[in-house]
Short mmCIF file of N, CA, C and O in Angstrom, two decimals:
data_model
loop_
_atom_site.label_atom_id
_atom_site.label_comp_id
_atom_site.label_asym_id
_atom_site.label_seq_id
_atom_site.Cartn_x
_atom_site.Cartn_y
_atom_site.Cartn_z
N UNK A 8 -23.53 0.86 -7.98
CA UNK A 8 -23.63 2.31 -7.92
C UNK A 8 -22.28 2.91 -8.33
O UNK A 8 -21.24 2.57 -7.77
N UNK A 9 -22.33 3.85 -9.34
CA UNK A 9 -21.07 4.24 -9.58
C UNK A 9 -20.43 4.89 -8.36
O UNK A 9 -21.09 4.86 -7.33
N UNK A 10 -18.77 5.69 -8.34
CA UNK A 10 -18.68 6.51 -7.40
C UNK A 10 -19.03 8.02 -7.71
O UNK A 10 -19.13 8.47 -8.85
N UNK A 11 -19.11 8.35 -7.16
CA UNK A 11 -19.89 10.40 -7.26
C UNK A 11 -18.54 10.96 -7.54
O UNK A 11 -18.49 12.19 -7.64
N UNK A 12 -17.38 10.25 -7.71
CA UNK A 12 -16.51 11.81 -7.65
C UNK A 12 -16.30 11.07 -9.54
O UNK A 12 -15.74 11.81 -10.35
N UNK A 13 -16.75 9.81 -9.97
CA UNK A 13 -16.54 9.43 -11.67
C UNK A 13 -17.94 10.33 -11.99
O UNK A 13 -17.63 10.77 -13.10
N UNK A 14 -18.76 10.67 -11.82
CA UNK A 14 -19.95 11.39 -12.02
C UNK A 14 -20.03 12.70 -12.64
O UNK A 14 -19.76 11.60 -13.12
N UNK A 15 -20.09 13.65 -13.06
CA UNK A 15 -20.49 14.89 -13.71
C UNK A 15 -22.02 15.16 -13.25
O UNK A 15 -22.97 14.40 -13.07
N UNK A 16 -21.83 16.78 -13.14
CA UNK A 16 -23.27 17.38 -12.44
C UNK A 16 -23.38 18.53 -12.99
O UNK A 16 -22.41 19.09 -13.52
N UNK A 17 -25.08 19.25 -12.93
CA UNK A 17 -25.21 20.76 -12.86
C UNK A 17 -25.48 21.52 -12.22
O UNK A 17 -25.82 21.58 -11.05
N UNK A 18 -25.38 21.93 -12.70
CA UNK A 18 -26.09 23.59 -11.45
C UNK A 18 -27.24 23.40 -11.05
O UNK A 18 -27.62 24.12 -10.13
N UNK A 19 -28.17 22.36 -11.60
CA UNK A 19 -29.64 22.49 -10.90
C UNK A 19 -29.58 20.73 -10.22
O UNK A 19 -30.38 19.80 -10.14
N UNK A 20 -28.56 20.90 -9.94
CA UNK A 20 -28.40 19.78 -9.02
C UNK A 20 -28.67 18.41 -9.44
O UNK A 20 -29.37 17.74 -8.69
N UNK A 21 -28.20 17.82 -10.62
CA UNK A 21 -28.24 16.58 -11.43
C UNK A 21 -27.14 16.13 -11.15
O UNK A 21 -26.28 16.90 -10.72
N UNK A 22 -26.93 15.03 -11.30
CA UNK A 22 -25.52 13.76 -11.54
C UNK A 22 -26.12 13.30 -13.11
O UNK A 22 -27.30 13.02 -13.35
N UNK A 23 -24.96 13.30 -14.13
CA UNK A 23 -24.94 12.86 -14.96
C UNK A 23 -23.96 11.66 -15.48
O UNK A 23 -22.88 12.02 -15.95
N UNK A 24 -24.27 10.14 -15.44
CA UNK A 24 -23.17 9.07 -16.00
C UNK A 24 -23.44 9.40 -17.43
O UNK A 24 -24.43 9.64 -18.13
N UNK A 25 -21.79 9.26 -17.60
CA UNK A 25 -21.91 8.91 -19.25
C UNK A 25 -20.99 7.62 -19.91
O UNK A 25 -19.81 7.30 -19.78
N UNK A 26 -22.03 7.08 -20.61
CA UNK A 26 -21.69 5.80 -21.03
C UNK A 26 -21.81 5.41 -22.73
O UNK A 26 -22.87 4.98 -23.18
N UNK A 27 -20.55 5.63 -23.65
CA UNK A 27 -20.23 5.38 -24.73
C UNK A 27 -21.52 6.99 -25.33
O UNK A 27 -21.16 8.14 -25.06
N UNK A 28 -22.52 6.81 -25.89
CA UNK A 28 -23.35 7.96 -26.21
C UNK A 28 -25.14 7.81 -25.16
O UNK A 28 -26.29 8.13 -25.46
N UNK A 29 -24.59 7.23 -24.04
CA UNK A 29 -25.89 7.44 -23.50
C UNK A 29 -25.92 8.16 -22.14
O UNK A 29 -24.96 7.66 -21.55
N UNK A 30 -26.34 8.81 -21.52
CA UNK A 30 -26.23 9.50 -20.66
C UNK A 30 -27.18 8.96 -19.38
O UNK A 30 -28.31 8.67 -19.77
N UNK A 31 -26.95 8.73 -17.72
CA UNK A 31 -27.86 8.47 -17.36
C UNK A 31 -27.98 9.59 -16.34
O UNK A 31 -26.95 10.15 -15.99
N UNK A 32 -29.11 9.94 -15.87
CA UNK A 32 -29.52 11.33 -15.16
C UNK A 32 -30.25 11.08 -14.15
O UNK A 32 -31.27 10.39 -14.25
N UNK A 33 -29.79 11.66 -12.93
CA UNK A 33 -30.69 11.38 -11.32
C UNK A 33 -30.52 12.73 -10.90
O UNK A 33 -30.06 13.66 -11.58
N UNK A 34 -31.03 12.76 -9.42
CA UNK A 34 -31.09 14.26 -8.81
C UNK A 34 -29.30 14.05 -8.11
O UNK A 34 -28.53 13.24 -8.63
N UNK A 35 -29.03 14.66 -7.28
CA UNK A 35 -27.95 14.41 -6.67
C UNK A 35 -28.66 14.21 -5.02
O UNK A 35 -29.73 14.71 -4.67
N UNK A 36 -27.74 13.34 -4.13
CA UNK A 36 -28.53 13.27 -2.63
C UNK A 36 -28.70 14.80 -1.95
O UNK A 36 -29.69 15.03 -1.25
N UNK A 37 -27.82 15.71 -2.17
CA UNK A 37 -28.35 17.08 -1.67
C UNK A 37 -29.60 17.70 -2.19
O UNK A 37 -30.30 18.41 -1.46
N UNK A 38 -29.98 17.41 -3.70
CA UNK A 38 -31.48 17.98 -3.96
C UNK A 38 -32.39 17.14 -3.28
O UNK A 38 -33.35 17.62 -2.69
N UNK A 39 -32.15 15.79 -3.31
CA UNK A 39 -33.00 14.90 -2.31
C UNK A 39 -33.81 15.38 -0.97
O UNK A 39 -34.96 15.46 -0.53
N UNK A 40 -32.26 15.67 -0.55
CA UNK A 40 -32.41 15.95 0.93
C UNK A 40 -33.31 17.44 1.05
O UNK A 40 -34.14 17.72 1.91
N UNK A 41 -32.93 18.15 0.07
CA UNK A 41 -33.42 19.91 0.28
C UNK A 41 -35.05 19.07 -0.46
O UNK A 41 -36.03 19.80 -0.31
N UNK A 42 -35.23 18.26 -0.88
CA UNK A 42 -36.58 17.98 -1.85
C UNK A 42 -37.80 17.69 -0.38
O UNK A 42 -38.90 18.14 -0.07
N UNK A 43 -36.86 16.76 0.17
CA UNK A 43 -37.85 16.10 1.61
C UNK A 43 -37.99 14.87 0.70
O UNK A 43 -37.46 14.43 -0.32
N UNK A 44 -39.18 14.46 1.72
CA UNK A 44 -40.06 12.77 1.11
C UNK A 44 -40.71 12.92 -0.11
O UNK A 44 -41.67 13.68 -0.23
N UNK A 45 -40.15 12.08 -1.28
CA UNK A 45 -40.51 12.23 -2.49
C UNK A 45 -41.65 11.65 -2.97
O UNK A 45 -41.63 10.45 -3.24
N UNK A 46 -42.58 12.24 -3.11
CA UNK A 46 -43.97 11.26 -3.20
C UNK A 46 -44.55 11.25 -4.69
O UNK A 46 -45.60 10.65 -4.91
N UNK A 47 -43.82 11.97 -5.80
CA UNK A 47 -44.36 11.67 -6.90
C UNK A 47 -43.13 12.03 -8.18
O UNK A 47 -42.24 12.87 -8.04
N UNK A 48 -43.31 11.34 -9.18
CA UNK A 48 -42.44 11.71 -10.21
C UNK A 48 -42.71 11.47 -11.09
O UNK A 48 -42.99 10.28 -11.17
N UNK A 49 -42.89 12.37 -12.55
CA UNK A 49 -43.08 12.36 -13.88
C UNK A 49 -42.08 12.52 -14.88
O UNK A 49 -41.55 13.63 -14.93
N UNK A 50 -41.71 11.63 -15.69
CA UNK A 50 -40.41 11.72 -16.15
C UNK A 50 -40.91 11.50 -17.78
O UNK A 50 -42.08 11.32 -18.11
N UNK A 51 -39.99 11.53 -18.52
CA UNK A 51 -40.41 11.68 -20.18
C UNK A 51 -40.51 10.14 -20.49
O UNK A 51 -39.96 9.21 -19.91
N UNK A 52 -41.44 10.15 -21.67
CA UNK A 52 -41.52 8.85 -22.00
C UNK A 52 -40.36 8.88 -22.89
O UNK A 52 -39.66 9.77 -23.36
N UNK A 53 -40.41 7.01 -23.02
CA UNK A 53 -39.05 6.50 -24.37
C UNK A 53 -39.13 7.59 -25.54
O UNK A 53 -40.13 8.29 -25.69
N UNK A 54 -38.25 7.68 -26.17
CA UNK A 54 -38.57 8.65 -27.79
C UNK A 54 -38.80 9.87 -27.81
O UNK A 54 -39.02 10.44 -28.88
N UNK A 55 -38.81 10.66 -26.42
CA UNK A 55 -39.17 11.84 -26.44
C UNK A 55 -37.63 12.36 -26.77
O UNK A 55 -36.62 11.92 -26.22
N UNK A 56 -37.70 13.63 -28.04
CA UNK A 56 -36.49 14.29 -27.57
C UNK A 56 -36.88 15.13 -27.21
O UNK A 56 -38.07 15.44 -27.29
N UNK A 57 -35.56 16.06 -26.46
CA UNK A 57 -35.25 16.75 -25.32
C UNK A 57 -34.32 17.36 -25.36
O UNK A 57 -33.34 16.72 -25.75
N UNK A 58 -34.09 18.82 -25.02
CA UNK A 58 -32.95 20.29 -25.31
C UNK A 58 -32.29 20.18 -24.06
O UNK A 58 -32.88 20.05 -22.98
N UNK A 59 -31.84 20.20 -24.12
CA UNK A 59 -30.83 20.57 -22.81
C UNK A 59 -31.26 22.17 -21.93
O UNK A 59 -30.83 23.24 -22.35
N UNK A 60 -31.90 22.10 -21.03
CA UNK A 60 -31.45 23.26 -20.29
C UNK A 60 -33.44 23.22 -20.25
O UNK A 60 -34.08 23.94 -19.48
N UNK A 61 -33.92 22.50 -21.00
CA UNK A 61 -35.57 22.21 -21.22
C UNK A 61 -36.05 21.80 -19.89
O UNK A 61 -35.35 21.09 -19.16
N UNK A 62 -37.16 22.18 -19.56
CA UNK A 62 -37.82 20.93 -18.16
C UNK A 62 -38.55 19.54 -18.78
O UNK A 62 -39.38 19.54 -19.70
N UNK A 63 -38.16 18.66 -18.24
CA UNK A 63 -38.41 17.48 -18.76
C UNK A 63 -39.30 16.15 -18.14
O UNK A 63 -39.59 15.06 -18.64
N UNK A 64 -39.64 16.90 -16.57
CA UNK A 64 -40.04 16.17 -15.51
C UNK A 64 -40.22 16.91 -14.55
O UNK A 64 -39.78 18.06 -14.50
N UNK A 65 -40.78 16.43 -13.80
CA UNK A 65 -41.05 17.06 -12.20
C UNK A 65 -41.38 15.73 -11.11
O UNK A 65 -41.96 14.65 -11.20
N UNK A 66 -40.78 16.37 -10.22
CA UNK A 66 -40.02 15.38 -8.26
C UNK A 66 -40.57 16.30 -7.88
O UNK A 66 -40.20 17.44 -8.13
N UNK A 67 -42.10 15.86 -6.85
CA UNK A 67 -43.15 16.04 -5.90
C UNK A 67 -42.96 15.63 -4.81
O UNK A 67 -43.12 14.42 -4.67
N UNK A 68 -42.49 16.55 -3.43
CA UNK A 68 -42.43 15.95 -2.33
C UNK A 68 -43.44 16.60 -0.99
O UNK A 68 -44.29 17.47 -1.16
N UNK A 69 -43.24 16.18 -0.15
CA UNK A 69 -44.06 16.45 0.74
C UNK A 69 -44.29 18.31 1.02
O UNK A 69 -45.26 19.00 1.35
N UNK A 70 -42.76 18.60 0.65
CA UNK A 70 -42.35 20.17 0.89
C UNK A 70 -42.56 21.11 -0.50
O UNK A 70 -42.79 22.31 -0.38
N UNK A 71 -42.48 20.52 -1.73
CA UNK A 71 -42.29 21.19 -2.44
C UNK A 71 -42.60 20.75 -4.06
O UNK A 71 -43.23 19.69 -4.13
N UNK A 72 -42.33 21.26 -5.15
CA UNK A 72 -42.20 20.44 -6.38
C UNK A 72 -41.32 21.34 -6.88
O UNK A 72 -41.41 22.56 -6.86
N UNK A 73 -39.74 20.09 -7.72
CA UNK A 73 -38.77 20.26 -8.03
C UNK A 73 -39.19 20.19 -9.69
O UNK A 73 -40.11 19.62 -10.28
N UNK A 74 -38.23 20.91 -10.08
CA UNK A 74 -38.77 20.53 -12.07
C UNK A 74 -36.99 19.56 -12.35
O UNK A 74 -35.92 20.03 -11.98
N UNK A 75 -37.06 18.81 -12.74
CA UNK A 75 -35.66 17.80 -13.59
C UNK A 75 -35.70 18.64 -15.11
O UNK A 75 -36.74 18.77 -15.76
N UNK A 76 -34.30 19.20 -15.55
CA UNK A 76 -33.95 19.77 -16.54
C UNK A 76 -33.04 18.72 -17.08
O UNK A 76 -32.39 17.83 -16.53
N UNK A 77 -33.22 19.16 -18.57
CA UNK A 77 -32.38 17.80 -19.68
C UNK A 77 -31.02 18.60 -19.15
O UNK A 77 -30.96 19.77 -18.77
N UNK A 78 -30.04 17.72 -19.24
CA UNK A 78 -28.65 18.13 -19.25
C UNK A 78 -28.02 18.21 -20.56
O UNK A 78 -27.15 18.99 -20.94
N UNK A 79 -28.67 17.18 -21.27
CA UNK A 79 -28.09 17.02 -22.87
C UNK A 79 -28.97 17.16 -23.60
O UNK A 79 -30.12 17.13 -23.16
N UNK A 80 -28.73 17.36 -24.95
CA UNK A 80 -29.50 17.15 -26.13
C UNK A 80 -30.14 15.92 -26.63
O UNK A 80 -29.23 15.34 -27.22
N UNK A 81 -31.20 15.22 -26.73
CA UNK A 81 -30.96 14.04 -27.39
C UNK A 81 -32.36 13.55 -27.43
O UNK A 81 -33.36 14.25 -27.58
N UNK A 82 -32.30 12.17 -27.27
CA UNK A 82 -33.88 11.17 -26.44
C UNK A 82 -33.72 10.61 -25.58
O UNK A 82 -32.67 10.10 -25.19
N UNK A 83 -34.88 10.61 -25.05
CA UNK A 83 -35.13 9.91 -24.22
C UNK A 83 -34.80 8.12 -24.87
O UNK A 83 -35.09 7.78 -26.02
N UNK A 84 -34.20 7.26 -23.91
CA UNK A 84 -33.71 6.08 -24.29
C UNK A 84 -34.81 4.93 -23.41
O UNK A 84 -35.21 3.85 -23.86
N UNK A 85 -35.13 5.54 -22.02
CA UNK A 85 -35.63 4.81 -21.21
C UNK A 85 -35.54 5.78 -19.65
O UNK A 85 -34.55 6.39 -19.23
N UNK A 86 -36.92 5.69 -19.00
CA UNK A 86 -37.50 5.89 -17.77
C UNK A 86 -37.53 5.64 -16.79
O UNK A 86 -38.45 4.84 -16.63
N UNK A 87 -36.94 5.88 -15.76
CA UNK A 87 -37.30 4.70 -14.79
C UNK A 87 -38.57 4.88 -14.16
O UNK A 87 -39.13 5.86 -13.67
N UNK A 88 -39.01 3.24 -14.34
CA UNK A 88 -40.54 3.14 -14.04
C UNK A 88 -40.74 2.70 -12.43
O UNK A 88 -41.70 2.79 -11.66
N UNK A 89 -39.56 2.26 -12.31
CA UNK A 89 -39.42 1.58 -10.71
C UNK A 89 -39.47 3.24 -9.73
O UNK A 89 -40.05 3.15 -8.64
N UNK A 90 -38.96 4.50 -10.04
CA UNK A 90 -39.19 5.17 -9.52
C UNK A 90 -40.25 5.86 -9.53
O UNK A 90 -40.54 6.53 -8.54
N UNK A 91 -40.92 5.84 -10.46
CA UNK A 91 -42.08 6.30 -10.73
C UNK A 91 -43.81 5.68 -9.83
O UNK A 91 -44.79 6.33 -9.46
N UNK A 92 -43.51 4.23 -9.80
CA UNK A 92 -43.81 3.25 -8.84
C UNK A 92 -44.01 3.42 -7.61
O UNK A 92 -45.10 3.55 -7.04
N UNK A 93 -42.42 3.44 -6.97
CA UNK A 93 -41.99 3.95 -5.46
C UNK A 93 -40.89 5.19 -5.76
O UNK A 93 -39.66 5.12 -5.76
N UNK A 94 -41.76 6.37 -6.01
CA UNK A 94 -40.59 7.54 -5.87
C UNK A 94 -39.71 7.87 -4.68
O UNK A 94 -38.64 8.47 -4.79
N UNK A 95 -40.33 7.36 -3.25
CA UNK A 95 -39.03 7.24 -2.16
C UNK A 95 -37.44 6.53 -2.65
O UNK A 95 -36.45 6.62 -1.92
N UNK A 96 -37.42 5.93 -3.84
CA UNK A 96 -36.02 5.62 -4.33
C UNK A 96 -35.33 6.95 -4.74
O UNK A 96 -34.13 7.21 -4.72
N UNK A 97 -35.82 7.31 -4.91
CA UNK A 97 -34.88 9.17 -5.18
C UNK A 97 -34.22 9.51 -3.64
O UNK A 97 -33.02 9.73 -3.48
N UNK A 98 -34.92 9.52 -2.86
CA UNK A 98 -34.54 9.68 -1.36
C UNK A 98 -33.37 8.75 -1.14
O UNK A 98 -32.20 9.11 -1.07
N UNK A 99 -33.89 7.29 -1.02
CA UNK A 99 -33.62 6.04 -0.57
C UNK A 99 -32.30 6.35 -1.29
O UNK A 99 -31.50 6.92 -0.55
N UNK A 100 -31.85 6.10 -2.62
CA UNK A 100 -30.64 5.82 -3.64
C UNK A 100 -30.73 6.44 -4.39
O UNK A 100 -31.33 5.98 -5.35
N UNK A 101 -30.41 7.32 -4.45
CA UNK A 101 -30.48 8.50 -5.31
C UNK A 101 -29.63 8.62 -6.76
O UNK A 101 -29.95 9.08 -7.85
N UNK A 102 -28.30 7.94 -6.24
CA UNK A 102 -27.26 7.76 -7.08
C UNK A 102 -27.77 6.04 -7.89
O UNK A 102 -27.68 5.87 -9.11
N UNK A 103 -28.07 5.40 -7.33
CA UNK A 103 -28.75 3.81 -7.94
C UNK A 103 -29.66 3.61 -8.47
O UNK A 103 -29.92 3.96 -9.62
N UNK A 104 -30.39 2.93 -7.68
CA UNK A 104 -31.61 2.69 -7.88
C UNK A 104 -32.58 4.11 -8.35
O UNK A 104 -33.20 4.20 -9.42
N UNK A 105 -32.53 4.83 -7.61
CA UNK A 105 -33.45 6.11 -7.73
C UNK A 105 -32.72 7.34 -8.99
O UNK A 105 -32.72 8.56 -8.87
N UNK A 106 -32.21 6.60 -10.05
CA UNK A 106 -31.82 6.98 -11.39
C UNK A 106 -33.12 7.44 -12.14
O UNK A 106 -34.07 6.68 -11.98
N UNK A 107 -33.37 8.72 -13.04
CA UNK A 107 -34.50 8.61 -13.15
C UNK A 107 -34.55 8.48 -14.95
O UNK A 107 -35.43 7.78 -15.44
N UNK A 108 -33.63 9.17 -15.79
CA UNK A 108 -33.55 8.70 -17.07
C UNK A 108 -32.36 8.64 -17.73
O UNK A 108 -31.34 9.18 -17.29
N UNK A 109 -32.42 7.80 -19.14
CA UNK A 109 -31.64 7.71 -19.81
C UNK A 109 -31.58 8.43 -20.70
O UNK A 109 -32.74 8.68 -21.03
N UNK A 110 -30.47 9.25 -21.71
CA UNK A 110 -30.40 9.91 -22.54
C UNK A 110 -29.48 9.66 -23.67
O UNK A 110 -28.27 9.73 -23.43
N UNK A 111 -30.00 9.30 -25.20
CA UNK A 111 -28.52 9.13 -25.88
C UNK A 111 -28.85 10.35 -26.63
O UNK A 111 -29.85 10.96 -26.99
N UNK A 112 -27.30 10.47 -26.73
CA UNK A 112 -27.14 12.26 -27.07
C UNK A 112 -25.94 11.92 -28.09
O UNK A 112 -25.23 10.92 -28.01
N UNK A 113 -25.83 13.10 -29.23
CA UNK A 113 -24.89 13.59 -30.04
C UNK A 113 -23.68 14.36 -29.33
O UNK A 113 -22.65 13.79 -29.70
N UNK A 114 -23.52 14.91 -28.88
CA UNK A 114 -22.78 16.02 -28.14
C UNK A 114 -22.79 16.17 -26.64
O UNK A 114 -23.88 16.50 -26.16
N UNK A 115 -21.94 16.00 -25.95
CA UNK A 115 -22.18 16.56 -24.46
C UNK A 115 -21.67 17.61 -23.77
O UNK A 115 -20.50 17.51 -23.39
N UNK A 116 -22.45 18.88 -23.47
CA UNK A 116 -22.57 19.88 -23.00
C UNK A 116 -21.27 19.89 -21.73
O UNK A 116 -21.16 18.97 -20.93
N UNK A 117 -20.37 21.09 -21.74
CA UNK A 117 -19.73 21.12 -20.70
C UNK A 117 -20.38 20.79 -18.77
O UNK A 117 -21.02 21.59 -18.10
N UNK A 118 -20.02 19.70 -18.45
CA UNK A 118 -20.47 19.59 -16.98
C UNK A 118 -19.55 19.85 -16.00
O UNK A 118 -18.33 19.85 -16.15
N UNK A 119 -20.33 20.14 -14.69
CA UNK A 119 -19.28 20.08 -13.38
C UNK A 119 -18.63 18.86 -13.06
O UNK A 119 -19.27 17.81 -13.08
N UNK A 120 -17.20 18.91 -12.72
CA UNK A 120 -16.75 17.30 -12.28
C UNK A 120 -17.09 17.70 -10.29
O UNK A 120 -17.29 18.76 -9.71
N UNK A 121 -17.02 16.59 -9.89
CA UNK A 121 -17.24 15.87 -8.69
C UNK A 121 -17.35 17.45 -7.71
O UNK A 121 -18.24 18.15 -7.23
N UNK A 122 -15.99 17.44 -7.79
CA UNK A 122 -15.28 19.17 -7.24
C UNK A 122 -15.85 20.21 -7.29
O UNK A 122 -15.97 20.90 -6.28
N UNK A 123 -16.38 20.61 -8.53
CA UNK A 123 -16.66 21.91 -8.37
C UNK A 123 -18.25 22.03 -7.92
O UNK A 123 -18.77 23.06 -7.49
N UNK A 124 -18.79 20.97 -8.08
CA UNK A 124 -20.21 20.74 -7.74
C UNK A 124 -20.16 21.01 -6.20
O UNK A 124 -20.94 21.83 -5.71
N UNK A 125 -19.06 20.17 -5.26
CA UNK A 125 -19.24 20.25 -4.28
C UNK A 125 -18.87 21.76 -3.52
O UNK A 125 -19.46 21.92 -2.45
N UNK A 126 -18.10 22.70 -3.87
CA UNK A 126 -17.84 23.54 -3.90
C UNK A 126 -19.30 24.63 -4.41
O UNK A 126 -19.66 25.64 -3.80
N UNK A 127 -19.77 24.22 -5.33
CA UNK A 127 -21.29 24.99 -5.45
C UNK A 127 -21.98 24.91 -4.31
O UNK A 127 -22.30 25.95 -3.73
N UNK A 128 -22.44 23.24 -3.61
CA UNK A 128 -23.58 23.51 -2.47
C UNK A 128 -23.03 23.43 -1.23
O UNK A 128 -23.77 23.38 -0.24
N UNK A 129 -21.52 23.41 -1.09
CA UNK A 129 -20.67 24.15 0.18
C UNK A 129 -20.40 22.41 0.52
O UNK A 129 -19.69 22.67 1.49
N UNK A 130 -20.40 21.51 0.51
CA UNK A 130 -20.52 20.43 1.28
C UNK A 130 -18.98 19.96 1.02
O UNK A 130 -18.56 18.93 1.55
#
């Protein structure tokens, strides 16, 4: 699991790794937690591209349904199917295991570092 403060985030509450031109994208554990028990998730297939700032998915929980927005420009590289499977990994590991896609992108959009994110949801 990486650490959260090497991480980049947005405003709609994503963690974004970035690795050489691929990007990987989860919720952060505070949308988790505000999400409740995550009981369903639809995420883009391989090859799809995807705009940044687009909805690209939706996290179904007991309380509510969340929409997942692209952070970057690009495609889809790969899904995670293991969450899709058992979506309680969004809850469970949010930052790990409960990763929900990959993105390789041309360009990457200005993000929040560690700091100012936390400073957004007060924590």
């Amino acid at each position: 699991m990486p650490d959260r403060k090497d991480l980049q985030y947005t405003a709609e509450h994503e963690w974004v790794l970035v690795e050489d031109d691929v990007a990987t994208v989860g919720i952060t554990a505070y949308a988790a937690d505000k999400l409740g028990d995550v009981v369903f998730v639809d995420l883009p297939e391989a090859g799809s591209d995807i705009a940044s700032g687009s909805v690209v998915g939706e996290i179904e929980s007991t309380k509510s349904v969340g929409e997942l927005f692209a952070p970057v420009d690009g495609t889809v590289t790969e899904s995670n199917q293991a969450v899709v499977d058992a979506p309680e990994l969004v809850n469970s590991d949010p930052f790990g295991e409960g990763w929900l896609i990959r993105v390789r992108f041309e360009a990457l959009p200005e993000l929040m570092s560690f700091d100012e994110y936390t400073a957004l949801v007060g924590e």
